[in-house]
Every structure is written in structure tokens, then in C-alpha cells.
C-alpha positions as semicolon CSV with decimal commas, in nm:
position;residue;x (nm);y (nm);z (nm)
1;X;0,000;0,000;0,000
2;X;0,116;0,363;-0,072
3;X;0,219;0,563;0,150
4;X;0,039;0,900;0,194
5;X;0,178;1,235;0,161
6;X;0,185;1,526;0,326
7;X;0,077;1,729;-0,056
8;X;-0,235;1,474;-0,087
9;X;-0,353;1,571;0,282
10;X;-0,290;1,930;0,225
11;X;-0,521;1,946;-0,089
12;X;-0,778;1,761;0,086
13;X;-0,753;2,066;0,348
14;X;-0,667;1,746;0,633
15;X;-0,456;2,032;0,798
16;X;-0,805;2,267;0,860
17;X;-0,878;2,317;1,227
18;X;-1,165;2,500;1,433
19;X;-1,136;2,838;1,548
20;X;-0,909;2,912;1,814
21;X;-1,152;2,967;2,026
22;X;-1,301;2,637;2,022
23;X;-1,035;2,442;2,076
24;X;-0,942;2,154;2,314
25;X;-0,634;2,234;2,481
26;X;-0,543;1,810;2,480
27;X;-0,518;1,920;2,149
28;X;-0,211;2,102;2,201
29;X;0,036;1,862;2,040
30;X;-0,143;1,810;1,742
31;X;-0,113;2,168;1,625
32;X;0,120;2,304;1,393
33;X;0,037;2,682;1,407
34;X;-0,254;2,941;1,443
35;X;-0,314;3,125;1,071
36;X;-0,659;3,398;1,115
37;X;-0,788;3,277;1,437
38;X;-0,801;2,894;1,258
39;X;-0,531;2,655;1,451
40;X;-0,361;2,471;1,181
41;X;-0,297;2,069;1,189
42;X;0,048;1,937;1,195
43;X;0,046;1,710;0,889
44;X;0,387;1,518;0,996
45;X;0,127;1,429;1,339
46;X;-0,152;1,303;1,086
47;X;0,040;1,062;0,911
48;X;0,192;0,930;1,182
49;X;-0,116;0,858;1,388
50;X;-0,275;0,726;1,062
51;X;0,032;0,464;0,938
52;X;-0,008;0,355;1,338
53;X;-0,396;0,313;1,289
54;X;-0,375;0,184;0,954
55;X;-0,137;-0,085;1,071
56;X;-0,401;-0,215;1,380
57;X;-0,698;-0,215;1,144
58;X;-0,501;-0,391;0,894
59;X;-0,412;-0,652;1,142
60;X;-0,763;-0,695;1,269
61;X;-0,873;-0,783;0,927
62;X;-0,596;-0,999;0,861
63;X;-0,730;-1,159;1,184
64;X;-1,078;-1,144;1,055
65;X;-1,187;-0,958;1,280
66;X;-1,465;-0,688;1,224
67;X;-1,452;-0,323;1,228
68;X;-1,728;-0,079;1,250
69;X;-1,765;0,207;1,044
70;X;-1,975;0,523;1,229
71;X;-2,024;0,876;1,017
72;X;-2,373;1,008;1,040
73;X;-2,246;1,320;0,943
74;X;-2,386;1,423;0,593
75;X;-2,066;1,537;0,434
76;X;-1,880;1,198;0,560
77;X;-2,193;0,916;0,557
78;X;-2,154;0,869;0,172
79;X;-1,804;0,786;0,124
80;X;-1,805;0,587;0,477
81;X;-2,054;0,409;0,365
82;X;-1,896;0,340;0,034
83;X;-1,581;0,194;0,256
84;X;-1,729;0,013;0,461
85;X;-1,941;-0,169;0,188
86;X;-1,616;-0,222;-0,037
87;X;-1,467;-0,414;0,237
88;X;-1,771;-0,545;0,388
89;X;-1,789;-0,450;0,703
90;X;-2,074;-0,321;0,896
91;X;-2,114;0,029;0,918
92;X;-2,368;0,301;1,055
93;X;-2,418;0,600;0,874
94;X;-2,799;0,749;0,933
95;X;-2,868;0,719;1,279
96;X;-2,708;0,547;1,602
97;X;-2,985;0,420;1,810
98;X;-2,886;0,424;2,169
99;X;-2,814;0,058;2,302
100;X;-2,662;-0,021;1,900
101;X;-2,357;-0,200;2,146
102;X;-2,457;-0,201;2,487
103;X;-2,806;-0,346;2,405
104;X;-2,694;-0,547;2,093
105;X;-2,953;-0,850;2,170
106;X;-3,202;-0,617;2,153
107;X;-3,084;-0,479;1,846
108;X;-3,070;-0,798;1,675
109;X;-3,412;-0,901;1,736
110;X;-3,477;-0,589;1,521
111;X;-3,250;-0,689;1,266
112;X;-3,441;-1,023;1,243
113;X;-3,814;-0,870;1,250
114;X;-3,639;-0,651;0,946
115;X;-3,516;-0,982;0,726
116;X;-3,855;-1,228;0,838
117;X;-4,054;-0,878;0,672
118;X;-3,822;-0,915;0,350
119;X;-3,870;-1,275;0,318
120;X;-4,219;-1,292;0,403
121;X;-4,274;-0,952;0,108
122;X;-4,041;-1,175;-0,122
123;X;-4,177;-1,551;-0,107
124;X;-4,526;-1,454;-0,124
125;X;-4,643;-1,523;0,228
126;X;-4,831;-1,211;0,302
127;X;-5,059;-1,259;-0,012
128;X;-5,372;-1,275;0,214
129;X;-5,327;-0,963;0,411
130;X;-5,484;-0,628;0,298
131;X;-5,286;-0,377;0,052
132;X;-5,303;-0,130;0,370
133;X;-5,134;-0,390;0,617
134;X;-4,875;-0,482;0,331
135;X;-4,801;-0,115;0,325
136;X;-4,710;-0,055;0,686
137;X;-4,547;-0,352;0,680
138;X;-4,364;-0,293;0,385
139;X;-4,255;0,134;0,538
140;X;-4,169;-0,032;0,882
141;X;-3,893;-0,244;0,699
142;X;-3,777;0,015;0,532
143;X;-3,700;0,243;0,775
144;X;-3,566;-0,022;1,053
145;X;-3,331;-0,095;0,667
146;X;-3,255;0,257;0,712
147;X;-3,095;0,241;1,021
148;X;-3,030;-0,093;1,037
149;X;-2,924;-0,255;0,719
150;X;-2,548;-0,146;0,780
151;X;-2,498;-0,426;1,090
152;X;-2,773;-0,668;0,918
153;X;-2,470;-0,886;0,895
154;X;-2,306;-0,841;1,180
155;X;-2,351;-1,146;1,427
156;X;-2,117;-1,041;1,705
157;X;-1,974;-0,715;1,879
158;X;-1,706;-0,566;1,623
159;X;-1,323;-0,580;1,765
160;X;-1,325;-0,199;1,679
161;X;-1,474;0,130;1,548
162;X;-1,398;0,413;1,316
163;X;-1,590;0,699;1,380
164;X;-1,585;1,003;1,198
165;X;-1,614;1,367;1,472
166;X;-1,632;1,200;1,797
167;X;-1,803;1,513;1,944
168;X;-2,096;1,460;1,671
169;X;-2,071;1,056;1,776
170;X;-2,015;1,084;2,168
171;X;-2,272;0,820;2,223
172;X;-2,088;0,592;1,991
173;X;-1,758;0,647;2,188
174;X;-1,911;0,617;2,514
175;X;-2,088;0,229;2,419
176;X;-1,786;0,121;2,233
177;X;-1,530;0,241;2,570
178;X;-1,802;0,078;2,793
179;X;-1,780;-0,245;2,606
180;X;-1,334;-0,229;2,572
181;X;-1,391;-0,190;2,191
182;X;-1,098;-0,033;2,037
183;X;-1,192;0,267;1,876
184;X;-1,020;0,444;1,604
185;X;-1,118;0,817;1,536
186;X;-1,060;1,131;1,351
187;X;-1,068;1,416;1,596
188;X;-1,057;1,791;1,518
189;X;-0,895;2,048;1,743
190;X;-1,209;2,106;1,919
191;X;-1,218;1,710;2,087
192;X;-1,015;1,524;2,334
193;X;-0,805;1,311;2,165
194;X;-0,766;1,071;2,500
195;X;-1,070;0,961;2,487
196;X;-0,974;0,716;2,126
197;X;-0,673;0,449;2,137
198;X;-0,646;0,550;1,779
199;X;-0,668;0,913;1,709
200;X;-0,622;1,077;1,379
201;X;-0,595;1,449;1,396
202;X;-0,770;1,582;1,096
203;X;-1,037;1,784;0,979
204;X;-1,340;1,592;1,024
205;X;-1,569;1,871;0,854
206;X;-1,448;1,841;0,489
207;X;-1,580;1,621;0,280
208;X;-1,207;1,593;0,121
209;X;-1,057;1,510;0,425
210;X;-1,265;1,255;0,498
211;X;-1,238;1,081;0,206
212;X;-0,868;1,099;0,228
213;X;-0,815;0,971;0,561
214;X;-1,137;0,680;0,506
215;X;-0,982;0,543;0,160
216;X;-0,641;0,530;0,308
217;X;-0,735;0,319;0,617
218;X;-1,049;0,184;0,375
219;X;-0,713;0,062;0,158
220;X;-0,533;-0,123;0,461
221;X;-0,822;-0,326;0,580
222;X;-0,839;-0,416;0,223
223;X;-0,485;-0,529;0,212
224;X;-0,546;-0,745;0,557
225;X;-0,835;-0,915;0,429
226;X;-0,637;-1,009;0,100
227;X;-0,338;-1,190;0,291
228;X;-0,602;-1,275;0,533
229;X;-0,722;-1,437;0,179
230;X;-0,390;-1,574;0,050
231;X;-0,310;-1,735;0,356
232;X;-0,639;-1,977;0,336
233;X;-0,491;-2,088;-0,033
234;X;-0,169;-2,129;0,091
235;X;-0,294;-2,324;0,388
236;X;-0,519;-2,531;0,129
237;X;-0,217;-2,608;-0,113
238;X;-0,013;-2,736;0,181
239;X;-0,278;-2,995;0,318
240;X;-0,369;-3,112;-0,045
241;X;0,010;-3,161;-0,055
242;X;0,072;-3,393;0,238
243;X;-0,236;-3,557;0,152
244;X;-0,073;-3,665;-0,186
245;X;0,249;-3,697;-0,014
246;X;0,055;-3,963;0,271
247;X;-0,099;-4,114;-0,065
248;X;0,235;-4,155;-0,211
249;X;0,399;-4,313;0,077
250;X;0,131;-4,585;0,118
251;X;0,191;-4,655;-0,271
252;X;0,553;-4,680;-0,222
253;X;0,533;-4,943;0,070
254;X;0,234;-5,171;-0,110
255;X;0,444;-5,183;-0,359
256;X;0,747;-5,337;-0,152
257;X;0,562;-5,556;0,014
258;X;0,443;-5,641;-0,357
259;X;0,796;-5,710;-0,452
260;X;0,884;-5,886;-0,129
261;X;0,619;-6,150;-0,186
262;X;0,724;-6,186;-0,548
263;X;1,137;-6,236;-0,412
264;X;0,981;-6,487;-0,180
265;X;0,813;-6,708;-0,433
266;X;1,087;-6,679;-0,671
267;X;1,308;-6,834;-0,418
268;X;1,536;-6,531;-0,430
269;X;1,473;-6,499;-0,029
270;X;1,701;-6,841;0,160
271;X;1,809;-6,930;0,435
272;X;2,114;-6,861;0,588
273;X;2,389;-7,046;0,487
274;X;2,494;-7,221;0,821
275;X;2,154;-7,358;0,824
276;X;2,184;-7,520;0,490
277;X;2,457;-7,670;0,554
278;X;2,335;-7,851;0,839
279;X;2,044;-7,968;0,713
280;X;2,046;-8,344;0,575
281;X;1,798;-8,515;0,379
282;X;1,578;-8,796;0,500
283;X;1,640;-9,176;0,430
């Protein structure tokens, strides 16, 4: 995977802060310089923190382990939920419903009221029921789809979560550090970068930055999942292989025992010699 440079993150504008007075002091390290009352992102920070995170989510996917994807921000819930969909992994991007980790039985009893609606609306089943009732049934799965259909597939608790502005996804946060989910995050100069293992200081407003920072870690989960990938073939090729090997080696002694029996009834197998010699023949 490419590396990222500091030109790429400067035309996306990754290096935009909030205005100084707005800012999170925690930030502190994280910022380059003040330009017009706008604190200004230090770029050689960004890509440091985002190699780091980019490595761990890589891993995890490697791992196959899952990774949840949180931007209901409408400048950054498109191209999350592009990501997330390219590398199939659940995401959230129109509303978090409170409980959407802490409650998550709860959550997928929803998920499977949603999918027995689309089967039932597919196969035919709710033939006999009224237009009106098909209707309602038919809006109420489309907006639990809405909010839903990101995690439809997602059986488990993820092993972590992007989120995009964790002051516009606090409840997020708060579930996932409840629940010791590792959290990855963009955070602006107005947050508190403490509150992620993984933070990314970057404009989180832009739609630019967003995209820049989400395809690049987008392009390292990819990465993990393709070793994750290459490692099942090569795992594959090496049992087929002692399997033909065992095979083999079974062949090879059949076919001396084969060759034994045929030495023995050719008379090529005697006795020793001292024997024969002492042997006499009967009167």
C-alpha cells in the first residue's frame, strides 16, 4: 500500500482546524500553528497517527476480525458508507440508536423482524393480508433498513470502530469504551483526543478530508483481508500436498511388500547359509 503524503492531505484541506476559540487544549500537540484565528494541523502528526492506525486495522482484518464504520455526518456518511461496503464490514451512517452496542440482543431481534418482513414480502407469504397492512409492513422495513441494514450482517460485537467527529458521535464512543472496543477516530482540534486508542488528527468537517483519511485506512483493511485471503490458499495447497504426499507413501510401501512377496516365491529370499549346511535329507 502507498504511502500517503503530506501534498495529498494538504489538498484535501486534512490540515483545517476549528477556530481558536473552540479548541481543546489536549489538542495542544497536534497543532502546527494558528493562521486567522483557525489553529492549523500538523500534517507530519496526521500521518503518523494514521500509518499507526492503519497498521491495527489492517491486522484486525488480517485476523478477521470486524470493524465498524460510524459517520452520520452528511458530508462523511456517503463515502463511509462506500468503505465500509467495499470491504464489507458493517457500518452506521444514518442514525445510532442508543443501546446499537450495549443493548446489541435487543438490536438484533430488530434486525431479524427486518429480514422475516423481507422474506415474508419476497416468497409470497403475506398474499392474504390487505394492501393497507402490506403497506405498513412494507414502510416499517424500510425504515428499521434505514438504520439498520449497515450491521444486518453483523452477528457479534465488532473488535473496533472508526468513527468520523467524535463530538458529533459521543454516544458511539461512550458504548464502544463501555464495552473495551478499540476505537479508532478522527478528531478535530475542538475534541479530546484521549478519549480514542487510535486518534487521527484531521479535519473531520471536509468532505475531502474525509475521504482521504477513510480510503487510506479503507485501503489497509483491504490489504489485511487479502493476505487474510492468500493465507487460506496457501494453507489449502499445503494440506492437499501432504495428503498426496501420505498417498504416495502408502503406494511406495504396497508396492514393496508387492515385490517382497514376489522375491519370496521366486526363491530369491534363503536361508542362511549355516543352516543349509546342516540340514540333511531324509532316508
Amino acid at each position: 500500500m502507498n504511502k500517503i503524503t503530506q501534498q495529498e492531505l494538504l489538498d484535501a484541506g486534512v490540515h483545517f482546524g476549528h477556530l481558536k476559540r473552540k479548541w481543546n487544549p489536549k489538542m495542544l500537540p497536534y497543532i502546527f500553528m494558528e493562521r486567522k484565528g483557525i489553529h492549523i494541523i500538523d500534517l507530519n502528526k496526521t500521518i503518523e497517527c494514521l500509518d499507526e492506525a492503519a497498521a491495527h486495522m489492517k491486522a484486525m482484518a488480517k485476523a478477521g476480525r470486524k470493524i465498524l464504520f460510524v459517520a452520520t455526518k452528511k458530508q462523511a456518511k456517503d463515502i463511509v458508507a462506500q468503505c465500509a461496503q467495499r470491504t464489507q464490514m458493517p457500518y452506521v451512517t444514518e442514525r445510532w440508536l442508543g443501546g446499537m452496542l450495549t443493548n446489541f440482543n435487543t438490536i438484533r431481534k430488530s434486525i431479524k423482524k427486518m429480514q422475516s418482513i423481507e422474506k415474508m414480502l419476497q416468497d409470497g407469504t403475506l398474499e392474504n393480508i390487505t394492501k393497507k397492512e402490506k403497506l405498513m409492513m412494507s414502510r416499517d422495513k424500510d425504515k428499521m433498513e434505514k438504520v439498520l441494514g449497515g450491521i444486518a450482517n453483523m452477528n457479534r460485537l465488532p473488535a473496533a470502530i472508526f468513527i468520523v467527529d467524535i463530538g458529533h458521535e459521543h454516544i458511539a464512543l461512550a458504548e464502544a469504551k463501555k464495552l473495551n472496543i478499540a476505537t479508532f477516530a478522527m478528531v478535530d482540534t475542538n475534541c479530546d483526543p484521549n478519549t480514542v486508542d487510535y486518534a487521527i488528527p484531521a479535519n473531520d468537517d471536509a468532505t475531502k478530508s474525509v475521504t482521504a483519511i477513510t480510503t487510506y485506512l479503507m485501503n489497509a483493511v483491504m490489504e489485511g483481508l487479502e493476505e487474510r485471503k492468500n493465507e487460506k490458499v496457501d494453507e489449502v495447497e499445503e494440506s492437499e500436498e501432504a495428503a498426496q504426499n501420505n498417498l504416495n507413501n502408502l503406494a511406495d510401501g504396497e508396492d514393496n511388500s508387492e515385490e517382497g512377496r514376489k522375491k519370496a516365491a521366486n526363491g530369491k529370499i534363503r536361508k542362511p547359509a549355516h543352516k543349509v549346511a546342516g540340514e540333511r535329507k531324509p532316508r
